[in-house]
Each structure stands twice: as structure tokens, then as C-alpha cells.
Short mmCIF file of C-alpha atoms in Angstrom, two decimals:
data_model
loop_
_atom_site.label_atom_id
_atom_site.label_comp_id
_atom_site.label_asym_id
_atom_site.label_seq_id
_atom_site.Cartn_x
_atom_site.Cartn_y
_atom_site.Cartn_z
CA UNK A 1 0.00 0.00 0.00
CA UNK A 2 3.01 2.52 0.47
CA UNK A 3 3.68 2.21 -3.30
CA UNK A 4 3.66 5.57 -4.62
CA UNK A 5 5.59 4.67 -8.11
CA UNK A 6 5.42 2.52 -10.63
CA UNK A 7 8.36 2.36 -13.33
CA UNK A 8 7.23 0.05 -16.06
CA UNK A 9 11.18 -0.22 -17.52
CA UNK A 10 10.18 -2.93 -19.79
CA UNK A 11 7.34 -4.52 -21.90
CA UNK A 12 4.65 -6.40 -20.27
CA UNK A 13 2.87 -9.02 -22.19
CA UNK A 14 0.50 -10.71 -19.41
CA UNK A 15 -2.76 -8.92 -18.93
CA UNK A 16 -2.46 -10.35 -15.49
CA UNK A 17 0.38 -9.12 -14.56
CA UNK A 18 -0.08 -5.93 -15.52
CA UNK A 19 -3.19 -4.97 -13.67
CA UNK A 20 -1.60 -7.15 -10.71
CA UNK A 21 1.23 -4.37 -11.14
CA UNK A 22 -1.06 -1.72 -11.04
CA UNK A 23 -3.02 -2.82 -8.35
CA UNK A 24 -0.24 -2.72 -5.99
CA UNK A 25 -0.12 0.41 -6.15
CA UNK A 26 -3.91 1.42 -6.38
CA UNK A 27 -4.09 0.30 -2.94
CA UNK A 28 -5.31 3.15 -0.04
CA UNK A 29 -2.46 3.93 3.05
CA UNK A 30 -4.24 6.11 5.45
CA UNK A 31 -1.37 8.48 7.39
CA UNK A 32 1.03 7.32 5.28
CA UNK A 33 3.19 10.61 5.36
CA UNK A 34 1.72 11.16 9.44
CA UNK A 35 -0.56 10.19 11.56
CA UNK A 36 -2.99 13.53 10.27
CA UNK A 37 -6.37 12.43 11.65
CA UNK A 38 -8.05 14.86 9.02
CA UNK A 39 -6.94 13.05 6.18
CA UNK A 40 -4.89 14.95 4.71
CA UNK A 41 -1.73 12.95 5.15
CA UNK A 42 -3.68 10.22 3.22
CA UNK A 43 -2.46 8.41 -0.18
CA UNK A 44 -4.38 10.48 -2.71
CA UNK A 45 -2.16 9.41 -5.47
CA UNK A 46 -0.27 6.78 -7.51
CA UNK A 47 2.30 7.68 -10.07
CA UNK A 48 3.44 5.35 -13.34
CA UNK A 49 6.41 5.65 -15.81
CA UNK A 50 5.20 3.73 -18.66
CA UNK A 51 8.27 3.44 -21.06
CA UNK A 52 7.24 0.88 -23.32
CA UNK A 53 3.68 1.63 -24.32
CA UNK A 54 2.38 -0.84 -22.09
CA UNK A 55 -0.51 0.76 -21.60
CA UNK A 56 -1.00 1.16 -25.86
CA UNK A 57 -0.68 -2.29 -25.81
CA UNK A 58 -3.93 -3.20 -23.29
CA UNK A 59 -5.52 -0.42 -25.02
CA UNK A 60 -6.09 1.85 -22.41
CA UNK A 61 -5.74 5.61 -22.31
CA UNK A 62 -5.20 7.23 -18.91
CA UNK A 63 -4.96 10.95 -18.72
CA UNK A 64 -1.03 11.92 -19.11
CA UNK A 65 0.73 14.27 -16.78
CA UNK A 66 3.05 16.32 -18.83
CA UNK A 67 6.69 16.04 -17.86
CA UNK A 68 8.71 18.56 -16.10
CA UNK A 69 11.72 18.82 -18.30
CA UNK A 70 14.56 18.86 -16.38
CA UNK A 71 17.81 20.39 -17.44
CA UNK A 72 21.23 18.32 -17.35
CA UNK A 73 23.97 20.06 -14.84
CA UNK A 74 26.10 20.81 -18.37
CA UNK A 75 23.48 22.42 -19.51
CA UNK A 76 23.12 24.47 -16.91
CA UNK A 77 26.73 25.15 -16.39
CA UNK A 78 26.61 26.55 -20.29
CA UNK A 79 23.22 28.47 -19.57
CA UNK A 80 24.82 29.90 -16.84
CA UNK A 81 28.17 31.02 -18.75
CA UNK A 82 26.03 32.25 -21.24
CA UNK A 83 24.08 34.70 -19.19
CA UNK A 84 26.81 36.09 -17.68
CA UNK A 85 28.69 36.60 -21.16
CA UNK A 86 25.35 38.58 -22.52
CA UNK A 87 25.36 40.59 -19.25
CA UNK A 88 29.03 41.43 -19.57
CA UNK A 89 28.46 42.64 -23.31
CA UNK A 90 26.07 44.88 -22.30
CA UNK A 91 28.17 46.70 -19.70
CA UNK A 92 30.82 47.00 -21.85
CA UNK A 93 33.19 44.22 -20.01
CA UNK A 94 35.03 43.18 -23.38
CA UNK A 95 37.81 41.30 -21.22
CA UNK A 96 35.31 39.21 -18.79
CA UNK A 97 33.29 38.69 -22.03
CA UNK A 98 35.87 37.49 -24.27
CA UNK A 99 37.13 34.93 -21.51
CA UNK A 100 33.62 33.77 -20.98
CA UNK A 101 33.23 32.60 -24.56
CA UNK A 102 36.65 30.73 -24.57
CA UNK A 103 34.98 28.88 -21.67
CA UNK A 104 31.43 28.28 -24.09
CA UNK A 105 33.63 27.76 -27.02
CA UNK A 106 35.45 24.74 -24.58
CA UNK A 107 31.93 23.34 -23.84
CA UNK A 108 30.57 22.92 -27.47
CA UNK A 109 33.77 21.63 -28.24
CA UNK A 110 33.57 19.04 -25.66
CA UNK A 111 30.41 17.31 -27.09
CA UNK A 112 31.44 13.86 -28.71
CA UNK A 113 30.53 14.17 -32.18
CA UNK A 114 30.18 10.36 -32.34
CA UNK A 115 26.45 10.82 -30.25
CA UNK A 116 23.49 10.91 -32.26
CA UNK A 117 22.01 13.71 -30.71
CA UNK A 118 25.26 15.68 -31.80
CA UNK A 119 25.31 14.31 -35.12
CA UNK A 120 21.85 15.07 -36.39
CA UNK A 121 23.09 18.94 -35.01
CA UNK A 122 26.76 18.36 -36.47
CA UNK A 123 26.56 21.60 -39.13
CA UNK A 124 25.31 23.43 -35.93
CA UNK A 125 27.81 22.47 -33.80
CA UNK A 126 30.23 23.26 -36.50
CA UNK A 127 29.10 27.05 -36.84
CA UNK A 128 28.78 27.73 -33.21
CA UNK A 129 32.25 26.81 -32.37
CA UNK A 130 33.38 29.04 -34.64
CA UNK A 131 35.18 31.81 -32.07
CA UNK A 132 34.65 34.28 -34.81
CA UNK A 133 31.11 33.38 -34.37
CA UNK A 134 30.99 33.38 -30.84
CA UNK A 135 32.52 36.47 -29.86
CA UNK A 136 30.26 38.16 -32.32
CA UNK A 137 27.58 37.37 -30.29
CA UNK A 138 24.38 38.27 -32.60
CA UNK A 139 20.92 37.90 -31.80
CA UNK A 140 20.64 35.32 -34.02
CA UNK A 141 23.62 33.26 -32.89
CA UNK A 142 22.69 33.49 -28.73
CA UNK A 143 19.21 32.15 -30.00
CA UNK A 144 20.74 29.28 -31.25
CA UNK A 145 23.14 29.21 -28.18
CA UNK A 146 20.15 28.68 -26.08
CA UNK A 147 17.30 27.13 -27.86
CA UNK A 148 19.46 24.39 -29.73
CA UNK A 149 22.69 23.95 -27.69
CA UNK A 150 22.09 24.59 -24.64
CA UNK A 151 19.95 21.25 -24.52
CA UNK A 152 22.66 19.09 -26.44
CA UNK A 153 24.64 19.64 -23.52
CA UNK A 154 22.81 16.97 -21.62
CA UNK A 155 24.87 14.37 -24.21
CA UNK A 156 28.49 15.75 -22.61
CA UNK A 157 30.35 13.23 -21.07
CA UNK A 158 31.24 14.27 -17.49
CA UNK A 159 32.09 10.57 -15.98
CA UNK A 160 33.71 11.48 -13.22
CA UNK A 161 33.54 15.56 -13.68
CA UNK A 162 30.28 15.43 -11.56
CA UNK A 163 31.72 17.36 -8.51
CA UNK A 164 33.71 19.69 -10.75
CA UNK A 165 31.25 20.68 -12.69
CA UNK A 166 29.32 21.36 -9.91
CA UNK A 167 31.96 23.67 -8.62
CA UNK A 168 32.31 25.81 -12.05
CA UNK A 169 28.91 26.38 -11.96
CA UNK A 170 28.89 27.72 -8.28
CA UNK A 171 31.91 30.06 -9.24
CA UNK A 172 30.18 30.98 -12.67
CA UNK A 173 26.96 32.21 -10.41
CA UNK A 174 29.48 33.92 -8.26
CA UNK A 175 30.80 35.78 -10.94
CA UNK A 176 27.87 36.60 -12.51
CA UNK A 177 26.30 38.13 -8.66
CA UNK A 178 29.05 40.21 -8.62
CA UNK A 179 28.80 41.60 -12.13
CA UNK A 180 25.22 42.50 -11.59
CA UNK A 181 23.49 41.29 -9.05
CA UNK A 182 26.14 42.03 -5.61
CA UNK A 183 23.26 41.53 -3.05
CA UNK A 184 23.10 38.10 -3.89
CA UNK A 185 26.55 37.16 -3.77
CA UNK A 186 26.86 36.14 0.14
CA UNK A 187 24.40 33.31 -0.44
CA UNK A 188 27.15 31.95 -3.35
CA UNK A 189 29.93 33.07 -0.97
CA UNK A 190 28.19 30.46 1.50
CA UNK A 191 27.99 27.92 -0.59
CA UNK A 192 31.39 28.04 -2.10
CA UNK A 193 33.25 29.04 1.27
CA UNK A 194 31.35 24.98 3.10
CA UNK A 195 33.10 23.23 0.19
CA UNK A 196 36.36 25.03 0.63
CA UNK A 197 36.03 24.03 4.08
CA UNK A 198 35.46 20.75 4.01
CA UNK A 199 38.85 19.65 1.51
CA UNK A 200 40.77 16.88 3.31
CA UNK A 201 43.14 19.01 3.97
CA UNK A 202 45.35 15.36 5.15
CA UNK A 203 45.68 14.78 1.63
CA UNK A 204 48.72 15.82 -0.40
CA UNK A 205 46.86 17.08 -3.29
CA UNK A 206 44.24 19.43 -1.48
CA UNK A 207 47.42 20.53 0.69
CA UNK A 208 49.30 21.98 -2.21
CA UNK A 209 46.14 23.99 -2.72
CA UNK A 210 46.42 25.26 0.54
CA UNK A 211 47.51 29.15 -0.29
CA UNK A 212 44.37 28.99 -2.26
CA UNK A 213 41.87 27.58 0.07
CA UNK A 214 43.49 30.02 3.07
CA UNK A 215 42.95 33.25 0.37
CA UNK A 216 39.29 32.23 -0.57
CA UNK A 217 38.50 32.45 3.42
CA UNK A 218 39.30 35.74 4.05
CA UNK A 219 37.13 38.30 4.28
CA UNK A 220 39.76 40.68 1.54
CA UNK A 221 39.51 38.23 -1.00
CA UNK A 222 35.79 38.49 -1.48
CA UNK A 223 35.49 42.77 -1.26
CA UNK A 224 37.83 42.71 -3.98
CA UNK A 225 36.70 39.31 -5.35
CA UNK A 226 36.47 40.34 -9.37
CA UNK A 227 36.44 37.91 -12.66
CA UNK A 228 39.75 36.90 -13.05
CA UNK A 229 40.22 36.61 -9.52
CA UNK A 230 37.20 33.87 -9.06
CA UNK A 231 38.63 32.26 -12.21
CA UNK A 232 41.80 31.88 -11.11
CA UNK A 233 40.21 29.45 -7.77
CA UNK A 234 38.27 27.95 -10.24
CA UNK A 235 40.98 26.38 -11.98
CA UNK A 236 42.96 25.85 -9.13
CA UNK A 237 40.32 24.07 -6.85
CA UNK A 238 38.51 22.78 -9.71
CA UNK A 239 41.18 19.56 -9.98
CA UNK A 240 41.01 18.77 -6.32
CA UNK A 241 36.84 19.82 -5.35
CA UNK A 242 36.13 16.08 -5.45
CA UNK A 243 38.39 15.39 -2.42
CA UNK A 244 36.12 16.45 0.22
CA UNK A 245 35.09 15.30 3.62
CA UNK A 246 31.68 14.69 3.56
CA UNK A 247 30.73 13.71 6.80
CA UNK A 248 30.53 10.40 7.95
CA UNK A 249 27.72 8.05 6.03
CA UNK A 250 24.25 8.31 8.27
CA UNK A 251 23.62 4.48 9.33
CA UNK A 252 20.91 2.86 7.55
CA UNK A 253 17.04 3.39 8.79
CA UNK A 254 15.52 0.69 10.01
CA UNK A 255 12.54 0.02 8.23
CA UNK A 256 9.59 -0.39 9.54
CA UNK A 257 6.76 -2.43 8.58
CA UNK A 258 3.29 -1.99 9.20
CA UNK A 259 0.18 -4.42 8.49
CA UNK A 260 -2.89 -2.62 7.38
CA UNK A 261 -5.60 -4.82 7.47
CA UNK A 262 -8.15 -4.36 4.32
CA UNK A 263 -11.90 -3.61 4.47
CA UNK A 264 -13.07 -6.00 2.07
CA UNK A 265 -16.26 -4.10 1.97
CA UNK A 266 -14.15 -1.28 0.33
CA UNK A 267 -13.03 -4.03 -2.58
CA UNK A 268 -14.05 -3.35 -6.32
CA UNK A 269 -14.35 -6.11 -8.38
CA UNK A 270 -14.87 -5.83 -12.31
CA UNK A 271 -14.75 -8.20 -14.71
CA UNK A 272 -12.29 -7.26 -17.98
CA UNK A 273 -13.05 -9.57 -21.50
CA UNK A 274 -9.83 -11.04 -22.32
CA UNK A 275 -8.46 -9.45 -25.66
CA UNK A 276 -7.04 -12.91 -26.91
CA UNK A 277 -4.94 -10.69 -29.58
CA UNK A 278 -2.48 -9.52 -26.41
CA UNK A 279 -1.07 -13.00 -26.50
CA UNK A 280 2.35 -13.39 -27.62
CA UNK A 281 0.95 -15.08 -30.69
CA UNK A 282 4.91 -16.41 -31.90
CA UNK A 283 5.17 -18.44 -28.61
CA UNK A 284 1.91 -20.37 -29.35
CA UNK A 285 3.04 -20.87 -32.70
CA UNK A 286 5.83 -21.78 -32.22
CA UNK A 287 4.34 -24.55 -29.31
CA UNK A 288 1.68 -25.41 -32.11
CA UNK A 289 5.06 -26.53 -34.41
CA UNK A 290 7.10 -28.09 -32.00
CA UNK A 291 4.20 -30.50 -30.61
CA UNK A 292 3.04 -31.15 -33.73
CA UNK A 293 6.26 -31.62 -36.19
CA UNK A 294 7.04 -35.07 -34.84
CA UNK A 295 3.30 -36.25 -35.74
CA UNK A 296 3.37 -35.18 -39.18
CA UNK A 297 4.69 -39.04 -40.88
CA UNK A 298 2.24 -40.99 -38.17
CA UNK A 299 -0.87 -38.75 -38.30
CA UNK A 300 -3.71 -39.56 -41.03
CA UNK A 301 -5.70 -36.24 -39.80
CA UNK A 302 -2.50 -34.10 -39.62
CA UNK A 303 -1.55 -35.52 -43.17
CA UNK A 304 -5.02 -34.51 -44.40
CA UNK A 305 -4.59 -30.83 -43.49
CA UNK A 306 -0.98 -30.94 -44.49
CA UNK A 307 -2.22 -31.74 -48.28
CA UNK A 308 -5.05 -29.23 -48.27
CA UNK A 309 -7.86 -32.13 -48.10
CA UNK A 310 -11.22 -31.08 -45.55
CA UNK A 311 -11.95 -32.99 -42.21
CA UNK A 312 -13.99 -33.43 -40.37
CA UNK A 313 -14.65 -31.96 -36.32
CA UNK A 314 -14.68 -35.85 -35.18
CA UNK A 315 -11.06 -35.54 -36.85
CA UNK A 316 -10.04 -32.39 -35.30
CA UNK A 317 -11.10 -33.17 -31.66
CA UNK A 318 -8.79 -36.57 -31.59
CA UNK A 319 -6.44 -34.42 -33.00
CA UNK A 320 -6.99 -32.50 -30.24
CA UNK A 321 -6.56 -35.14 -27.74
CA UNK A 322 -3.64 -36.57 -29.50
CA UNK A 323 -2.29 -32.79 -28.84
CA UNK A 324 -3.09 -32.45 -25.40
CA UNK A 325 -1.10 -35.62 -24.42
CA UNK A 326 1.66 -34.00 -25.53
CA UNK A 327 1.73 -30.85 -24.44
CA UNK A 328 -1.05 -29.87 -22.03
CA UNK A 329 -0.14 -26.26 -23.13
CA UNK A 330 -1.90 -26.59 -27.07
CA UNK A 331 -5.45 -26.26 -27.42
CA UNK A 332 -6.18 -25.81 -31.17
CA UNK A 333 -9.34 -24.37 -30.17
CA UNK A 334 -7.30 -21.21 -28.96
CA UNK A 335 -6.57 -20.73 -32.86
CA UNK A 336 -10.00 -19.25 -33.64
CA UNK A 337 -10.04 -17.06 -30.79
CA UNK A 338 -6.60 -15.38 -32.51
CA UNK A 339 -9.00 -14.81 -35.88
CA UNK A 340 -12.48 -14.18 -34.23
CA UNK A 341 -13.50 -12.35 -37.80
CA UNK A 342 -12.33 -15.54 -39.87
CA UNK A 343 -14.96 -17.68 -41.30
CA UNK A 344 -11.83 -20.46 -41.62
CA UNK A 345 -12.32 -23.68 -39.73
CA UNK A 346 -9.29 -24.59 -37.50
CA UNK A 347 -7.84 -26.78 -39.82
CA UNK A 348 -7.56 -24.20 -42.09
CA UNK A 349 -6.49 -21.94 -39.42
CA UNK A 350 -3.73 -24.72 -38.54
CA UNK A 351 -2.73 -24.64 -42.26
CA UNK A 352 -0.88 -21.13 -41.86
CA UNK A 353 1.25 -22.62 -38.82
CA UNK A 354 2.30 -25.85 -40.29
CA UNK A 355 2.59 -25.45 -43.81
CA UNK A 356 1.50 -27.73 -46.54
CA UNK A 357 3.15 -30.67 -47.53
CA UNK A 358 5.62 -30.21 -50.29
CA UNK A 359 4.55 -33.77 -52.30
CA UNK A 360 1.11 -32.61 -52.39
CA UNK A 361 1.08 -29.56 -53.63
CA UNK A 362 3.71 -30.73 -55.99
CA UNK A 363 0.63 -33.23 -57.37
CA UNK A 364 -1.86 -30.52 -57.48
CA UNK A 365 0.39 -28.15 -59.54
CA UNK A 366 1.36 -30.89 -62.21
CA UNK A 367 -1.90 -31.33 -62.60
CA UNK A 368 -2.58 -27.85 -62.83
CA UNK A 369 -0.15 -27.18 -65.72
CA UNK A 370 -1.21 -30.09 -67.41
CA UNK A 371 -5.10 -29.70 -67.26
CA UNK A 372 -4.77 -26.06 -69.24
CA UNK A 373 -1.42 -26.78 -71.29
CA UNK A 374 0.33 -23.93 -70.50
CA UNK A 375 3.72 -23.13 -71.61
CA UNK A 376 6.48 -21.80 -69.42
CA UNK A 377 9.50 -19.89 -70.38
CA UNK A 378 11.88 -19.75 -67.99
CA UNK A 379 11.14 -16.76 -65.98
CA UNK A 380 7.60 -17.75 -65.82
CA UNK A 381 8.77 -21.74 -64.17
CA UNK A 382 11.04 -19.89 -61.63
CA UNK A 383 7.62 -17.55 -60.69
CA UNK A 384 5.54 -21.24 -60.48
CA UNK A 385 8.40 -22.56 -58.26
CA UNK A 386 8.71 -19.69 -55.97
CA UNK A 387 4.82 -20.24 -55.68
CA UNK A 388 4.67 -23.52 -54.49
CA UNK A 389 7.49 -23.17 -51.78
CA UNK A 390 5.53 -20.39 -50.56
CA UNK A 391 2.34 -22.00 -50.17
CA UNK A 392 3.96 -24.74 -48.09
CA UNK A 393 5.94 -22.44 -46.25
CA UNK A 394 2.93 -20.04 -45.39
CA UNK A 395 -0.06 -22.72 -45.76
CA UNK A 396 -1.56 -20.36 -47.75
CA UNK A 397 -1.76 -17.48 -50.66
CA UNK A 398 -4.12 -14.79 -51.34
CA UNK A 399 -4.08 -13.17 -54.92
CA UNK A 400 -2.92 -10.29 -53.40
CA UNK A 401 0.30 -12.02 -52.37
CA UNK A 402 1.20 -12.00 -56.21
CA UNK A 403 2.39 -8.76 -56.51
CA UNK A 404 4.15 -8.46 -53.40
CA UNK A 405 7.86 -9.52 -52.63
CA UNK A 406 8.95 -12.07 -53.31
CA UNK A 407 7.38 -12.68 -56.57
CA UNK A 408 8.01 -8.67 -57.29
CA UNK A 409 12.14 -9.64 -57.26
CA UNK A 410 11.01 -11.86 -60.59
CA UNK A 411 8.99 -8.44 -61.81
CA UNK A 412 8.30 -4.63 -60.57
CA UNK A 413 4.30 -5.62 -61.47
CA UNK A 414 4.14 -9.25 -60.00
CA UNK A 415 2.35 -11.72 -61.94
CA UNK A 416 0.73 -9.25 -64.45
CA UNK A 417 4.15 -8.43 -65.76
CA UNK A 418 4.88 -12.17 -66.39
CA UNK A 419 2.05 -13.91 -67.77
CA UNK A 420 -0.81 -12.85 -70.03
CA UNK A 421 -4.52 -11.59 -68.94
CA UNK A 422 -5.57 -15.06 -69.52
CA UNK A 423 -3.03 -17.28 -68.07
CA UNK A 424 -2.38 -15.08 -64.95
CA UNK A 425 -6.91 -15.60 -64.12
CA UNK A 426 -6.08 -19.00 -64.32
CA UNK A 427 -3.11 -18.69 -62.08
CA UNK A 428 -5.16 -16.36 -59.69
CA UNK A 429 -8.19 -18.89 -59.61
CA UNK A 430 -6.36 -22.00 -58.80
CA UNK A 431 -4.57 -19.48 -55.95
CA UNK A 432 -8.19 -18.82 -54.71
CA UNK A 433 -8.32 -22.77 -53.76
CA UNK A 434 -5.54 -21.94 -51.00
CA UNK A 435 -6.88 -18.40 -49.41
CA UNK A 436 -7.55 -19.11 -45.94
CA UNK A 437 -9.91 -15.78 -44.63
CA UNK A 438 -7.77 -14.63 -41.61
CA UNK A 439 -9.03 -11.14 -41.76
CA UNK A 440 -5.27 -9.96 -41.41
CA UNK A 441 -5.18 -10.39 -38.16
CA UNK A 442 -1.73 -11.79 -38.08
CA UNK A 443 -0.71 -8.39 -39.18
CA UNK A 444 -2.24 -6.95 -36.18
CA UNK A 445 -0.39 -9.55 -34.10
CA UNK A 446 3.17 -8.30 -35.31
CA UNK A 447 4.13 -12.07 -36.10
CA UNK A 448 8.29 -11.92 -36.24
CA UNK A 449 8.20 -14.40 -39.02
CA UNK A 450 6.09 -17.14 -40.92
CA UNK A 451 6.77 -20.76 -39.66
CA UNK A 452 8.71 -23.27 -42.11
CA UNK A 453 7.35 -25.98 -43.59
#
């Protein structure tokens, strides 16, 4: 019940699982910030990440909270420089200014221009480090200084630049306070002064810093504290800010657990249809094949379907038995709740998961060519071929199929481009005998890949 957040960091497939997920967190904590006995220290709300379009996926659409975009500490380092190097133009401070865009100039530059982000902004990137560019400083050019690369700066890499970072941008607002805005400098003077204080000063590095840290403490240093001067402890301090003493780590809270007992008057129960279509449709096929591969030389009824022959319902329920004994998971029944729009029957159905056999079909096109005497050239023979492995491969065709890939490799206009008016309605009518009406819904399913004969 103390849930408060829900990251869904990968996909869900189990309609189960999901609302168990949910529900977790849907559950009321009374006083679960204090012991208020108004009620307003209540759970009133229950917060999800969805990253993966889970909820797309159940079809359901919950109102969306927009995000709060929150800005990378490079990018606010760089927003920061660039304020103060638009204040310092206006007053006139061509020396501060100038230095200030060496230090933006050093931040585009450090982007990696092997990151996507950067790459896709690589011409931009390209102008703007231009110090010709920079120093000009036009209207048009801090526009794109803010609106464009200002946010790339979230793709810097600062592995292990974290605290320094941290410390440029204090001394950048420093800097900037005392430019413009001097009131406000103590609070920065605070803030810089407690992490000058707390350098392990036992350590040989932060010791040969130690003229440094003893000048930033006195009270001289900050009345006459100017640009270069705050610069100049910036680079010094800025290899060594890392090494401080940060107090001793707090010891770990004990948690405590408490057992709220649930009114199960207060339960709501609804019933949700199960949309059969969010099954992972390539595991059951993939079941389907492997049960039923080994059966295909001992099977009459599997044999039947194989060849494209009808059977009968007596025929597909010992199938079905035969099934079940060997893996309890199959039910062949499940494959007409994957097509409830298809007027198939299952063996049909079962057709597009096992394939046809290759012998079979082999008879049916002989006899094909043979009953209307048509002549092949070559081109035409290779199109025939291709046909027939497809239709055992897929355990079906539609006419449609004929003037997509792969028969539009043999021509840009499928069959029309290979075989007369005549000869290709006779092709398309004996393709007709092996349409089984899916409605497309395999398409919906986003099947990786048909099964093999």
C-alpha cells in the first residue's frame, strides 16, 4: 500500500500481470506521510512511468501528466556562462566577455561528435564553435546558443567531472552576482566558502592547494573578489573539489513495517473480457510446431490438413486429444479465438502454422499445368516454383500475395508483368483454392516471421 511509483522499464505481455502491477499500487495507506487524523496525510495518489507503451498495448488511455523537463547540470553550467557573457556585453566588459566565450567555445567543443544527438546537429555544432562566431555574439547566434545547444549539452560526457562541474557552476553564479546582481553574492559566498572548508586538507593534493583555500576564506579576497580573480580558484580548486570530507555516512534506517488490514467491503471487483490478440501469438506458434512436427509421418488427420484435403470436427477433436497428451499447453481451439473475424475452420487456421506438404502440392500443380497446357519460359517456371514453396511455407496465398515480394524480385508488377490476362486468371483462380480468410489479423499480431514448412 506505500507504493507511490510505478516504473514500467520494460514490456509487459501478461494482462495479469499488468493490472496485478497496477493494483499494488492502487491500494489506499491512510497516514502514510503522518498520523494527520483529518486526512490529509492520506495516499491520494499513484504515479506510473510507462516506457514501453504498455498501456497502448492493453488499449487503455489514462490521462497523461506532462513532464517537467529537467535540465542536465552541463546544460546548466553553459546556460549559466552564457548569461553572464550577454550581461558582460552589455556593460561593456570586453575582457570578462571574451574569456567567458573561450569557456562556451570549450563546452561545445567538448560534445562527442560520435552521439546521435550531436550528429543530427553536427553543421550546428560546427558554426557555433566558430570563435569568430561566438565572440560576435548576434541575436541570431545566442538564439541558437540557447534554444538548440544549450539542450545538447545533456549528451556531454562528465564521468567522473560530476563534482567539478558542480563547482564551475557555483563560481560561474558567483561571478555573474558580482557583475550584476552584488546583493546576492553572500548566499554563493556560503555555498562556495562549506566546500572550501570541508577539503581533506590530510591529503597531499588538497594541501598543495592550501595558499588557495586560506585566500578564498578571508574576508579581503571576497570585497575585492572580481572575474579573473574567481577564475583563477576555479581552476585551481577545480582539480582537487572532489576530495572532500563529507561527513561520515548516516547508518541505515531501520525500516519499519506496518500491516494494514483491508476492508473487504471497500473491494471493487470488475470483470475485464480477455483481448485474446495480447497473447504473444509467436510463442503459441511456435508450441503449435514443435508439438506437432514429430506427428506429421504418423498422423492420417495431420496428413489430411498438411495436403489441403477437408476434415472433419470428429477428426479435429482426436487431434486435439492426440495434442493435449503432448503438451497440455496446445489447445487448437485457442486458434480461432486469434482470428475471431475468420470464417476459416481450425484446420484451415492450422494450415498457416504448419505449412502444406511439399509432395502434395507438388501433385496438385502438375496437374494444374497439365489440365490447361500452358507453356512456361523460364522466368515464368522460376515464378511457379517460388509459388509452391511459398504456399507450403505459409499454408496459404491470397491473390494479393502476387504482386508483393517475393514474386516482385522476378517483376516490378508481379504476376501481371509475367504472364498474359488469360493465363495469370487461371493462375489467380487455382490461388483462390488456397486463401484461408484470416481477416489480417496476423498483421495486427506483429508475427516476427512465418513458420517453415
Amino acid at each position: 500500500p506505500e507504493v507511490l511509483n510505478l516504473v514500467f522499464a520494460k514490456p509487459v505481455k501478461s494482462k495479469v500481470k499488468f493490472w496485478q502491477m497496477i493494483g499494488r499500487g492502487t491500494r489506499l495507506c491512510p497516514n502514510l506521510y503522518s498520523p494527520a487524523t483529518d486526512g490529509s496525510d492520506d495516499k491520494k495518489k499513484f504515479l506510473i512511468f510507462d516506457h514501453w507503451g504498455n498501456f497502448a498495448y492493453f488499449e487503455q488511455e489514462p490521462e497523461e501528466e506532462e513532464p517537467n523537463a529537467s535540465k542536465s547540470l552541463s546544460q546548466k553550467l553553459f546556460e549559466a556562462r552564457l548569461a553572464y557573457a550577454e550581461e558582460a556585453l552589455k556593460r561593456g566588459e570586453m575582457d570578462s566577455f571574451g574569456k567567458m566565450i573561450a569557456l562556451i567555445k570549450q563546452d561545445i567543443d567538448a560534445l562527442d561528435n560520435n552521439s546521435i544527438a550531436i550528429k543530427d546537429n553536427w553543421k550546428l555544432k560546427q558554426q557555433l564553435s566558430q570563435i569568430d562566431v561566438l565572440h560576435q555574439f548576434a541575436p541570431v547566434t545566442k538564439a541558437q546558443l540557447y534554444e538548440h545547444m544549450a539542450p545538447l549539452m545533456q549528451w556531454r560526457n562528465i564521468k567522473g567531472e560530476g563534482e567539478a562541474l558542480k563547482w564551475d557552476l557555483d563560481i560561474t553564479t558567483a561571478q555573474y552576482a558580482q557583475l550584476c546582481q552584488p546583493r546576492q553574492l553572500d548566499s554563493v559566498k556560503e555555498q562556495i566558502l562549506t566546500k572550501v572548508r570541508s577539503l581533506s586538507m590530510e591529503l597531499n593534493q588538497v594541501r598543495s592547494k592550501a595558499s588557495e583555500i586560506r585566500a578564498l576564506q578571508q574576508d579581503d579576497y571576497w570585497l575585492t573578489a572580481n572575474f579573473d580573480t574567481l577564475e583563477h580558484s576555479r581552476q585551481q580548486l577545480r582539480p582537487v573539489i572532489h576530495l572532500r570530507d563529507k561527513g561520515p555516512t548516516p547508518p541505515p534506517v531501520e525500516i519499519s513495517v506496518i500491516d494494514i488490514k483491508e476492508d473487504i467491503g471497500e473491494y471493487q471487483v470488475e470483470e475485464r473480457k480477455t483481448n485474446i490478440r495480447t497473447v504473444d501469438y509467436e510463442i503459441y506458434r511456435q508450441e503449435v510446431e514443435k508439438t506437432l512436427t514429430p506427428l506429421f509421418d504418423k498422423n492420417p488427420v495431420l496428413q489430411k490438413i498438411r495436403a489441403g484435403e477437408p476434415v472433419t470436427k470428429a477428426e479435429l477433436d482426436a487431434l486435439n486429444a492426440l495434442i493435449h497428451t503432448q503438451n497440455p499447453r496446445v489447445d487448437l481451439e485457442l486458434l480461432a479465438e486469434f482470428y475471431p473475424d475468420s470464417s476459416a475452420g481450425v484446420d484451415q487456421l492450422l494450415r498457416t502454422i504448419i505449412g502444406l506438404d511439399v509432395d502434395a502440392i507438388e501433385q496438385q500443380f502438375t496437374a494444374f499445368v497439365q489440365q490447361h497446357h500452358i507453356n512456361l519460359s523460364a522466368l515464368q517456371q522460376r515464378f511457379l516454383g517460388l509459388l509452391k514453396s511459398e504456399i507450403c511455407r505459409k499454408g496459404q496465398m491470397t491473390i494479393a500475395d502476387l504482386y508483393e515480394q517475393p514474386f516482385k524480385g522476378l517483376h516490378q508488377d508481379g504476376i501481371d508483368g509475367l504472364f498474359q490476362d488469360q493465363q495469370a486468371e487461371l493462375i489467380a483462380t487455382f490461388v483462390a483454392g488456397f486463401t484461408v480468410d484470416t481477416h489480417s489479423v496476423k498483421s495486427q499480431l506483429d508475427i516476427a516471421s512465418d513458420p517453415p514448412a
